[in-house]
Coordinates of N, CA and C in Angstrom, one line a residue:
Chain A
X9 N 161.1 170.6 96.0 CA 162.2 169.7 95.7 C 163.4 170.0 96.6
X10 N 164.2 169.2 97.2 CA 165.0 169.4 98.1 C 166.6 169.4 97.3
X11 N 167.4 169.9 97.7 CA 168.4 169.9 97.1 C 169.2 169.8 98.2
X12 N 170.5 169.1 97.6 CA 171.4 168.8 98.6 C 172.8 169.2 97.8
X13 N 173.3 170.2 99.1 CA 175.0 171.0 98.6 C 176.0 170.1 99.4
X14 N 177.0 169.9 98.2 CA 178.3 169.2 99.2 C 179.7 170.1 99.4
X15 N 179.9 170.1 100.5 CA 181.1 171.3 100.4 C 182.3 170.7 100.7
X16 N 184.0 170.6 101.1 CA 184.2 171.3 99.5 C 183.8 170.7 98.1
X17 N 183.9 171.2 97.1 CA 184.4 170.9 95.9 C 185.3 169.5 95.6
X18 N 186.2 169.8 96.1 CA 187.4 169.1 96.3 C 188.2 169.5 97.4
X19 N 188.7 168.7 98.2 CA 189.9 168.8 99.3 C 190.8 168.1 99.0
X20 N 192.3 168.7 99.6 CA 193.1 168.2 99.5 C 194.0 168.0 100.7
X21 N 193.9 166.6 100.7 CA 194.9 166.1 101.7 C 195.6 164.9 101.8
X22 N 196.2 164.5 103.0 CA 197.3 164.1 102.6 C 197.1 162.0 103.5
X23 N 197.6 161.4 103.1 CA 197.0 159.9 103.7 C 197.5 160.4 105.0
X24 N 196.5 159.4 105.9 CA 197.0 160.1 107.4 C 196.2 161.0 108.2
X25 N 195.9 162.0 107.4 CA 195.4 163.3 107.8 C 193.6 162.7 108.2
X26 N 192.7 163.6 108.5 CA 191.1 163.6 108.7 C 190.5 164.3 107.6
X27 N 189.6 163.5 107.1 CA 188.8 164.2 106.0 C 187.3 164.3 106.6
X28 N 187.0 165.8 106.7 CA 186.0 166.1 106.7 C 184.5 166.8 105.6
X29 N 184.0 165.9 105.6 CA 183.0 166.3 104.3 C 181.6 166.9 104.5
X30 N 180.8 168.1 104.3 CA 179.9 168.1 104.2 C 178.9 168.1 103.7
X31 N 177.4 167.9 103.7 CA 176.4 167.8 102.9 C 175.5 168.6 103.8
X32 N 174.4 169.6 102.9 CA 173.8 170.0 103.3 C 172.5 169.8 102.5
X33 N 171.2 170.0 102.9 CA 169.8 170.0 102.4 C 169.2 170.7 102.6
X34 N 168.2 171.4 101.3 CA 167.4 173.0 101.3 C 166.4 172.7 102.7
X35 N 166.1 171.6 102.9 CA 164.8 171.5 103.9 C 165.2 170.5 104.5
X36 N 164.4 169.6 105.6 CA 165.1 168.8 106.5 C 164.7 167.4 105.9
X37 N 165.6 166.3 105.8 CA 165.7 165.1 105.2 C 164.9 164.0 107.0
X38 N 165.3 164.4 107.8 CA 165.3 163.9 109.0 C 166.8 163.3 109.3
X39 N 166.6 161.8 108.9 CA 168.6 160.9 108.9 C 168.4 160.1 107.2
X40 N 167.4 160.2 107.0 CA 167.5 160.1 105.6 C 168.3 160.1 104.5
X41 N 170.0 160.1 105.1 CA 170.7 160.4 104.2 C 171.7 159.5 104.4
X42 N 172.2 159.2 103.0 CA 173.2 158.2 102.4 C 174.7 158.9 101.7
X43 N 175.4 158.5 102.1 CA 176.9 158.9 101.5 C 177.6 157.3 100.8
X44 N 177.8 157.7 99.5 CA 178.9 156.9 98.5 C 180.0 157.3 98.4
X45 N 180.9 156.3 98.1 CA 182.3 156.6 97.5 C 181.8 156.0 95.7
X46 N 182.7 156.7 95.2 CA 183.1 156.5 93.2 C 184.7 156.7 93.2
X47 N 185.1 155.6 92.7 CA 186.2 155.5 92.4 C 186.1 155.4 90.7
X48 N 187.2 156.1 90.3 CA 187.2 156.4 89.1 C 187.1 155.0 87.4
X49 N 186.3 154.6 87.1 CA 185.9 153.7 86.1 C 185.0 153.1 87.0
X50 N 184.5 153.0 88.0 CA 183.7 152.5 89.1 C 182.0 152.8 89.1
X51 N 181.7 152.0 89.7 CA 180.3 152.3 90.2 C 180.1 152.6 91.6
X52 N 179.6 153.4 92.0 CA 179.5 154.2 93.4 C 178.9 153.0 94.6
X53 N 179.7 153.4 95.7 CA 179.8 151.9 96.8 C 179.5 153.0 97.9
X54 N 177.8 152.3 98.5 CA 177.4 152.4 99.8 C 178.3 152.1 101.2
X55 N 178.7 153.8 101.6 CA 179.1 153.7 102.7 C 178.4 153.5 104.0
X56 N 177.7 154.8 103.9 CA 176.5 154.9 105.4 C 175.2 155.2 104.6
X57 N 174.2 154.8 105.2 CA 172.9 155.1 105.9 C 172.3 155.8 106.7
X58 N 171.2 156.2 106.5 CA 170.6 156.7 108.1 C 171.3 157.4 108.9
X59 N 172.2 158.5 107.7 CA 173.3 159.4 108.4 C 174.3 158.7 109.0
X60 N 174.1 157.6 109.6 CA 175.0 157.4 110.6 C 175.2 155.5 110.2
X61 N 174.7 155.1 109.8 CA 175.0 153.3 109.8 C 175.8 153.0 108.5
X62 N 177.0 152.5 109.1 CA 177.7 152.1 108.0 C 177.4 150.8 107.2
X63 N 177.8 150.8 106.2 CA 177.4 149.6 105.4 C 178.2 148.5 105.6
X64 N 177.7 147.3 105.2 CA 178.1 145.8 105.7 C 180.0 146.3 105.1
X65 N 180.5 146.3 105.7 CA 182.3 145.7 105.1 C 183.1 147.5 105.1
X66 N 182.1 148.4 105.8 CA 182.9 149.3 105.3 C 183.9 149.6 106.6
X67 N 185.3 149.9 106.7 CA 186.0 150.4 107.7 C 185.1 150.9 108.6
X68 N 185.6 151.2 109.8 CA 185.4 152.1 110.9 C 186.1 153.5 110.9
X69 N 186.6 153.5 110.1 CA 187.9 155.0 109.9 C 186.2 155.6 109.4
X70 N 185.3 155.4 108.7 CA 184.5 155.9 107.9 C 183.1 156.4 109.0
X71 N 182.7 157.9 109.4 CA 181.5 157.7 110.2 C 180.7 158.9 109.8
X72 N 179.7 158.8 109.7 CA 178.5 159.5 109.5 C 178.0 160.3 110.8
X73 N 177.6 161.4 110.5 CA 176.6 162.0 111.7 C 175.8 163.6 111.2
X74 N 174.8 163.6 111.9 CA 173.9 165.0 111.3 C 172.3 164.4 111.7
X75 N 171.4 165.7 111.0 CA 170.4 164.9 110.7 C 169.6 166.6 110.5
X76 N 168.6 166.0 109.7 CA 167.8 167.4 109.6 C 168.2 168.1 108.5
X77 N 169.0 169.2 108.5 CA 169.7 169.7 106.9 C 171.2 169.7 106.9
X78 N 172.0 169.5 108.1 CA 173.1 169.6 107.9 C 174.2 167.9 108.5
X79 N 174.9 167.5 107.5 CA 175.3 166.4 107.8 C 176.7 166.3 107.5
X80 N 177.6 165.0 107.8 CA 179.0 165.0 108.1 C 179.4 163.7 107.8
X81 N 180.1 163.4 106.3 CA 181.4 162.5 106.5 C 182.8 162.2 106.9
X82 N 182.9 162.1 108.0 CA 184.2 162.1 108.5 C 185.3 161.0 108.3
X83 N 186.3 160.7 107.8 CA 187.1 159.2 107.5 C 188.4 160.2 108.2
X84 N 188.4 159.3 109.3 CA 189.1 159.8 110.7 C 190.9 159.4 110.1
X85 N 191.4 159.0 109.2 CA 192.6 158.9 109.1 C 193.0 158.4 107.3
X86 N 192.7 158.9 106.5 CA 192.5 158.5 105.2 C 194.0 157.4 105.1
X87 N 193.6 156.2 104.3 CA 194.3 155.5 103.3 C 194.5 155.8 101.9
X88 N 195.4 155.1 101.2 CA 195.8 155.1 100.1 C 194.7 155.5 99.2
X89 N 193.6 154.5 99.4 CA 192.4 153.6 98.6 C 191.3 154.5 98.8
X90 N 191.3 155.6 99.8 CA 189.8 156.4 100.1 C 190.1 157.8 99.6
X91 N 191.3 157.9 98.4 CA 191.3 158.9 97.5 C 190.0 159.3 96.2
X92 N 189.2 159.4 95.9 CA 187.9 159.5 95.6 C 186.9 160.3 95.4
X93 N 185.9 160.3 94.6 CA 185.2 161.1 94.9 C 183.6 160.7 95.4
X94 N 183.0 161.6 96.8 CA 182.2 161.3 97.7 C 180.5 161.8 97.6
X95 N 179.6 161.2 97.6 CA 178.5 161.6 97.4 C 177.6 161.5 98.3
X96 N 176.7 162.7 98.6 CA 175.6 162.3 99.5 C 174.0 162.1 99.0
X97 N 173.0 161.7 99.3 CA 171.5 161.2 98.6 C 170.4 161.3 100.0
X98 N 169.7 161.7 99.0 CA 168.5 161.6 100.2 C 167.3 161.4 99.3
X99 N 165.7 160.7 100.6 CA 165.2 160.0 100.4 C 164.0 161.1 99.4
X100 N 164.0 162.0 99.5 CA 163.0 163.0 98.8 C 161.9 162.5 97.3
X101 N 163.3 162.7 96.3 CA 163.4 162.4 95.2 C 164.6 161.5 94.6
X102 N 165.0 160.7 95.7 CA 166.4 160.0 95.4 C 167.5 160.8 94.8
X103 N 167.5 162.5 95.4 CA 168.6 163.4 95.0 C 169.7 163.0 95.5
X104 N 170.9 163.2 94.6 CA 172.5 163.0 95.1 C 172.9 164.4 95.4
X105 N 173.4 164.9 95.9 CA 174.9 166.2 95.9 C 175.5 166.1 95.1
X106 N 176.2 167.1 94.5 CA 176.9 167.8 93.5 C 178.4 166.3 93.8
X107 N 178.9 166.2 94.8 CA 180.1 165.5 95.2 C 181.5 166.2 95.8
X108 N 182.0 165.4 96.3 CA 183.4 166.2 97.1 C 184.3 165.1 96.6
X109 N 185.3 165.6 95.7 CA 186.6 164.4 95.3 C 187.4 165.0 96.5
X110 N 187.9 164.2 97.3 CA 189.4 163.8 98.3 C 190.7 163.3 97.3
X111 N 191.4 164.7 96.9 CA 192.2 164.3 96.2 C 193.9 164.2 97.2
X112 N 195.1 163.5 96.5 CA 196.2 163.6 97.2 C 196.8 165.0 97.3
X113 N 197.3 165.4 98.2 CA 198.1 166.7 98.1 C 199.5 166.7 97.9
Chain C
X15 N 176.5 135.6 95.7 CA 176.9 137.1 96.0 C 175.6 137.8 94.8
X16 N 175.6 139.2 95.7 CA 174.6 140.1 94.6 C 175.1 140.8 93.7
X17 N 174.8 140.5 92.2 CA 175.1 141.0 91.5 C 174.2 141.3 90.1
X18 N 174.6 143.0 89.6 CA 173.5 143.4 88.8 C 174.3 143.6 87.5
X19 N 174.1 143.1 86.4 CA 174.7 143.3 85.3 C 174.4 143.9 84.4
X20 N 174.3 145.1 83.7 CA 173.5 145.7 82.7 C 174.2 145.6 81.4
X21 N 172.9 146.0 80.4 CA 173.3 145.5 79.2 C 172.6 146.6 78.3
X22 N 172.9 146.5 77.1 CA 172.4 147.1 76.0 C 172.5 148.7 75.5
X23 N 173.5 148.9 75.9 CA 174.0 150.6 75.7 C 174.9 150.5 74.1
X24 N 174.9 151.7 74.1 CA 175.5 151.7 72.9 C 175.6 153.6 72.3
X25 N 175.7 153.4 70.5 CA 176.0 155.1 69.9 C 174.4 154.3 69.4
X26 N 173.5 156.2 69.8 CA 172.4 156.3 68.9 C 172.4 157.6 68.4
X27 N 171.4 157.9 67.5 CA 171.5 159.2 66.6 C 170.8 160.3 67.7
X28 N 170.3 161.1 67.8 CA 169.8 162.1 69.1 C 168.1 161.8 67.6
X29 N 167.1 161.7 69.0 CA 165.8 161.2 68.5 C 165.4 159.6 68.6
X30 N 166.6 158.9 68.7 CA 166.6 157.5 68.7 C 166.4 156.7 69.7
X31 N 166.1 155.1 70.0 CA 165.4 154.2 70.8 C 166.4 154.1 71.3
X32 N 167.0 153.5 72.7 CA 167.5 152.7 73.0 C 166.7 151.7 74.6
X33 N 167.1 150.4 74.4 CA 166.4 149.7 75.4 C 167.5 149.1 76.6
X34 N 167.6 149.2 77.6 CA 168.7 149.0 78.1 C 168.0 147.8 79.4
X35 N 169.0 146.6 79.3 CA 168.4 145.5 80.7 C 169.3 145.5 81.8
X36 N 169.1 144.8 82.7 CA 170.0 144.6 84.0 C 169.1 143.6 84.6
X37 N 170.6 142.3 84.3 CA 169.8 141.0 84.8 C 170.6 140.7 86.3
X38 N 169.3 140.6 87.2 CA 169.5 140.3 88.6 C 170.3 139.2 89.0
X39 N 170.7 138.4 89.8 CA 171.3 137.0 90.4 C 171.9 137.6 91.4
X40 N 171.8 136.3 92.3 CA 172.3 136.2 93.5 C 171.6 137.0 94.9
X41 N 170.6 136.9 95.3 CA 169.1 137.3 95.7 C 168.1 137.5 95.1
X42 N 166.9 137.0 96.0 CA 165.4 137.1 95.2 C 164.9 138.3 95.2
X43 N 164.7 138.8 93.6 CA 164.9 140.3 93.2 C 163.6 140.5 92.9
X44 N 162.0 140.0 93.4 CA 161.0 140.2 93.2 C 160.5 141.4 94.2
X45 N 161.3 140.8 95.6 CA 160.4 141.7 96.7 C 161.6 143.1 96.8
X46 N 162.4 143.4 95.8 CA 163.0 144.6 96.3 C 163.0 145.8 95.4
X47 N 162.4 146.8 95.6 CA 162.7 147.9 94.3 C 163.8 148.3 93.7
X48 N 163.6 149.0 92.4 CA 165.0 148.8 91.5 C 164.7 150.7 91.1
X49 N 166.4 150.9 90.6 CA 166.3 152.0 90.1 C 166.8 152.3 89.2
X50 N 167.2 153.0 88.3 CA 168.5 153.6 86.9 C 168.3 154.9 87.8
X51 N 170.2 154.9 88.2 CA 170.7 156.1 88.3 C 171.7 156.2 86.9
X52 N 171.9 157.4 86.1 CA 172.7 158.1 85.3 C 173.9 158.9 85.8
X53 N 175.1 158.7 85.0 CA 176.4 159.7 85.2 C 176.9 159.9 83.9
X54 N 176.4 161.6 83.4 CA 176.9 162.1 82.6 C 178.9 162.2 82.6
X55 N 179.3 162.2 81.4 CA 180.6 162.2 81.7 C 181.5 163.2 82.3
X56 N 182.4 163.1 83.3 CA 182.4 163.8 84.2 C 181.9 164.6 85.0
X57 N 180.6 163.8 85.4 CA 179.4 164.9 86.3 C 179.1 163.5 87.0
X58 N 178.5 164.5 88.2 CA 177.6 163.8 88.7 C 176.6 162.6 89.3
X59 N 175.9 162.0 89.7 CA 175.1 161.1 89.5 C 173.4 161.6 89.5
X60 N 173.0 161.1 88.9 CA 171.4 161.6 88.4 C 170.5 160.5 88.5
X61 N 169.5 160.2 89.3 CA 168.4 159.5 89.3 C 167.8 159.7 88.6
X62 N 167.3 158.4 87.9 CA 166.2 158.6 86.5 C 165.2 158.3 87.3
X63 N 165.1 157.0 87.3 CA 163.7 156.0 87.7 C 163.5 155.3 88.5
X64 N 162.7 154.8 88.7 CA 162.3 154.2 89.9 C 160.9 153.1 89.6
X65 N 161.1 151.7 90.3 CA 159.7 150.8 89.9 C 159.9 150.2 90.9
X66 N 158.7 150.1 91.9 CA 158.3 148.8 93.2 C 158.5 147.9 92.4
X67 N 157.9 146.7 93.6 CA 158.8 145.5 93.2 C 157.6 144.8 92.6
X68 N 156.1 145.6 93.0 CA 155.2 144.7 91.7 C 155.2 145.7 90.5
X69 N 155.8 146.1 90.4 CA 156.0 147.0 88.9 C 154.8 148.0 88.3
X70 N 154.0 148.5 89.4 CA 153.1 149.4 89.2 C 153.3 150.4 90.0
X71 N 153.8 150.8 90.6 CA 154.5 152.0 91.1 C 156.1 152.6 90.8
X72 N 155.4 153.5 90.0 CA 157.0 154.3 89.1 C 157.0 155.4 89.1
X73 N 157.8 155.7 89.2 CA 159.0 157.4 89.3 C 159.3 157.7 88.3
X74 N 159.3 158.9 87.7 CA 160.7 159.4 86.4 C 161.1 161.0 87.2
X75 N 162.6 160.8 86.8 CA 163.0 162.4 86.9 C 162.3 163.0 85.8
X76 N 162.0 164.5 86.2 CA 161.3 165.4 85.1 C 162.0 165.5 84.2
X77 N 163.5 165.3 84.0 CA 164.4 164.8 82.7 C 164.2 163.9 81.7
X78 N 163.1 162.9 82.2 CA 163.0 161.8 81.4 C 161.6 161.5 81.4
X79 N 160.8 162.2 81.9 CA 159.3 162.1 81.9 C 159.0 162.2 80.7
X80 N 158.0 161.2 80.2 CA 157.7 160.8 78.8 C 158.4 160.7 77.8
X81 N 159.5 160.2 78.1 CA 160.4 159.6 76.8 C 160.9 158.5 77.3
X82 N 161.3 158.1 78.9 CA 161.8 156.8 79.1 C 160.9 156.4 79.4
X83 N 160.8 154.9 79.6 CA 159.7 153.8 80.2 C 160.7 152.7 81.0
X84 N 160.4 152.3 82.3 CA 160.7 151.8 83.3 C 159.8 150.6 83.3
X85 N 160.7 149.2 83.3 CA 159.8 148.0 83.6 C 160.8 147.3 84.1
X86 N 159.9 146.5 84.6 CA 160.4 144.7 85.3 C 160.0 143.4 85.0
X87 N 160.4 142.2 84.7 CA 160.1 140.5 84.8 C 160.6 140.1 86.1
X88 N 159.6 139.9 86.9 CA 160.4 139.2 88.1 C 160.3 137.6 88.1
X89 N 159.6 137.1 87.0 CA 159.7 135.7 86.4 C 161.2 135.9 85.8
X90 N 161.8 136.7 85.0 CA 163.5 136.8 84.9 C 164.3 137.1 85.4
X91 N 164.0 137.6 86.4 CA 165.3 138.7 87.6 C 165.8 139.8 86.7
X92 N 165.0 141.1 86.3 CA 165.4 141.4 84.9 C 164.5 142.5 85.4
X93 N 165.6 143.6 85.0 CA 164.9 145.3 85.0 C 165.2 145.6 83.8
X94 N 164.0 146.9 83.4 CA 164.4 147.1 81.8 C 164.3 149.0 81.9
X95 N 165.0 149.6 80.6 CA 164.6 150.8 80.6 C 164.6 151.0 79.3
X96 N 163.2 151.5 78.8 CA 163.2 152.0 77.2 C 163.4 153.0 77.1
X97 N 164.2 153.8 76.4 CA 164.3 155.3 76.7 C 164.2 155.8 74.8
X98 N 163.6 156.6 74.4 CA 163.0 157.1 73.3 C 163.3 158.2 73.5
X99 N 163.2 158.9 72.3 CA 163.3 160.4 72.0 C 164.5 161.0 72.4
X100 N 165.8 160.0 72.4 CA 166.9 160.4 73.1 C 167.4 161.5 72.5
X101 N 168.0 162.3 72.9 CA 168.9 163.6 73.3 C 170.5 163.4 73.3
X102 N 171.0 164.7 73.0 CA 172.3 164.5 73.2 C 172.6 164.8 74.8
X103 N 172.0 165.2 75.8 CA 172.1 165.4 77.0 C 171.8 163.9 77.9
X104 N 171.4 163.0 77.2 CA 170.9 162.0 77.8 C 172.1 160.9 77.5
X105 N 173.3 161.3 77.1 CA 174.7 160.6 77.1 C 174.8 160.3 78.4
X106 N 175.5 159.4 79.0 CA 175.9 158.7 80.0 C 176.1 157.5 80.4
X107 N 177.0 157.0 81.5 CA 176.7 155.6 82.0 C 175.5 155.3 82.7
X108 N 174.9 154.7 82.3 CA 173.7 154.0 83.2 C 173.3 153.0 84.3
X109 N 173.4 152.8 85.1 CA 173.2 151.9 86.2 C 172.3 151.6 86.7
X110 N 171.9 150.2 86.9 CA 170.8 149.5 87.8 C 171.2 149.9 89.3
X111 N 170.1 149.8 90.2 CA 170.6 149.8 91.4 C 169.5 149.1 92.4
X112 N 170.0 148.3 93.5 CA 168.7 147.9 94.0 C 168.3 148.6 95.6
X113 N 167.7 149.1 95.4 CA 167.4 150.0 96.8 C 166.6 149.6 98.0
X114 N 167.1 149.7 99.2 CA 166.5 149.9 100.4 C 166.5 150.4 101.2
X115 N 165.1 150.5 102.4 CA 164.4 151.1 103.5 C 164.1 152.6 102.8
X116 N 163.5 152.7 100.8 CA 162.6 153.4 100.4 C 163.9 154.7 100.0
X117 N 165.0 154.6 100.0 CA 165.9 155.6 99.2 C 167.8 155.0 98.8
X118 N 167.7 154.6 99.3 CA 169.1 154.3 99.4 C 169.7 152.7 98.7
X119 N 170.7 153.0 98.1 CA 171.3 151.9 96.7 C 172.7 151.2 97.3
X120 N 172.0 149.7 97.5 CA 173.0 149.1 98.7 C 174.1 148.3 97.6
X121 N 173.6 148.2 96.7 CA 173.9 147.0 95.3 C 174.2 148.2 93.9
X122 N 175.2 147.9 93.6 CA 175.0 148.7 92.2 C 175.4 148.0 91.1
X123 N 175.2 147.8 89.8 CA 175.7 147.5 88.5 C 176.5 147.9 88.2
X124 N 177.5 147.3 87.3 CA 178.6 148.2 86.7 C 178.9 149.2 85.8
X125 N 177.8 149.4 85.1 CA 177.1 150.7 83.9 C 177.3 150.0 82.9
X126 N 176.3 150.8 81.8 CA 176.0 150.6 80.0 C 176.2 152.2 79.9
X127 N 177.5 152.4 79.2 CA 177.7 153.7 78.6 C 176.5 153.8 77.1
X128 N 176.1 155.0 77.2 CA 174.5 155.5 76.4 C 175.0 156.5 75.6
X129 N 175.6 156.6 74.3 CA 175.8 157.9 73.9 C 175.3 158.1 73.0
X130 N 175.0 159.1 73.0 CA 173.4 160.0 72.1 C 174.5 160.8 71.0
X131 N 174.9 160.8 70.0 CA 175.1 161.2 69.0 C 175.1 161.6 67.5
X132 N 175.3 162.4 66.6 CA 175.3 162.2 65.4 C 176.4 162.4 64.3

């Protein structure tokens, strides 16, 4: 069974700033891997794909990259609205990561 | 526009049935597989299930192996999940989801909160 770690916990930063997120997997997914946003009373919205393809309508501030066991959500200049909490999935057993909230500082 | 609406959540006693739907519209929802992901309250997200799109190929997390049942009508646009022998751990919102290229949930429902209680 593959398991996927998200690091941090929570970060805190400030709009403006770069958010960097990681996701890791016990074994290698290949690009197999999907990252969501959840906004709080929400249901979780498809960012990227395939590590790296963003989804139909999502910013470009938002970019994926990795492959194998170690991968990267990057949102190059956070807004108001990309306060959240972030999740990654892969194709194994349809496992999610624990999550990383992007909280304000 | 694609949209998944779920239904049928509610308070059950821990031991008890519940049947929960999610009626499809707005794309032909025969040829694409469906799933129930779960979010305990403030946790996580947890994959239950999983059913192709002819409804003979199914998944369960080992969480729910032999107590939920996973179906589809694609004469209704209409996913179902019977879930039996509920638990107080099996509390949560529940969500349809419709997945593609075999892992990933492009579409999601808005949840049926599930609380397992007595």
């Amino acid at each position: 069974e593959i398991v996927l770690t998200q690091s941090p916990a929570t970060l805190s930063l400030s709009p403006g700033e770069r958010a960097t997120l990681s996701c890791r997997a016990s074994q290698s997914v290949g690009s197999y891997l999907a990252w969501y946003q959840q906004k709080p009373g929400q249901a979780p919205r498809l960012l990227i794909s395939g590590a790296s393809n963003r989804a139909t309508g999502i910013p470009a501030r938002f970019s994926g990259s990795g492959s194998g066991t170690d991968f990267t959500l990057t949102i190059s200049s956070l807004e108001p609205e990309d306060f959240a909490v972030y999740y990654c999935q892969q194709r194994s057993n349809w496992a999610f990561g624990g999550g990383t909230k992007v909280e304000i500082k | 526009e694609v949209q998944l609406v779920e239904s049928g959540g509610g308070l059950v006693q821990p031991g008890g049935s519940l049947r929960l739907s999610c009626a499809a519209s707005g794309f032909t929802f025969s040829p694409f597989t469906m799933s129930w992901v779960r979010q305990a309250p403030g946790k996580g997200l947890e994959w239950v299930s999983y059913i192709g799109s002819g409804g003979t190929d199914i998944k369960y997390a080992d969480s729910v192996k032999g107590r939920f049942t996973i179906s589809r009508d694609n004469a209704k646009n209409s996913l179902f999940l019977q879930m039996n022998s509920l638990r107080d751990e099996d509390t949560a919102v529940y969500y349809c989801a419709r997945e593609v290229a075999g892992y990933f949930f492009d579409y999601w429902g808005q949840g049926t909160l599930v609380t397992v209680s007595s």
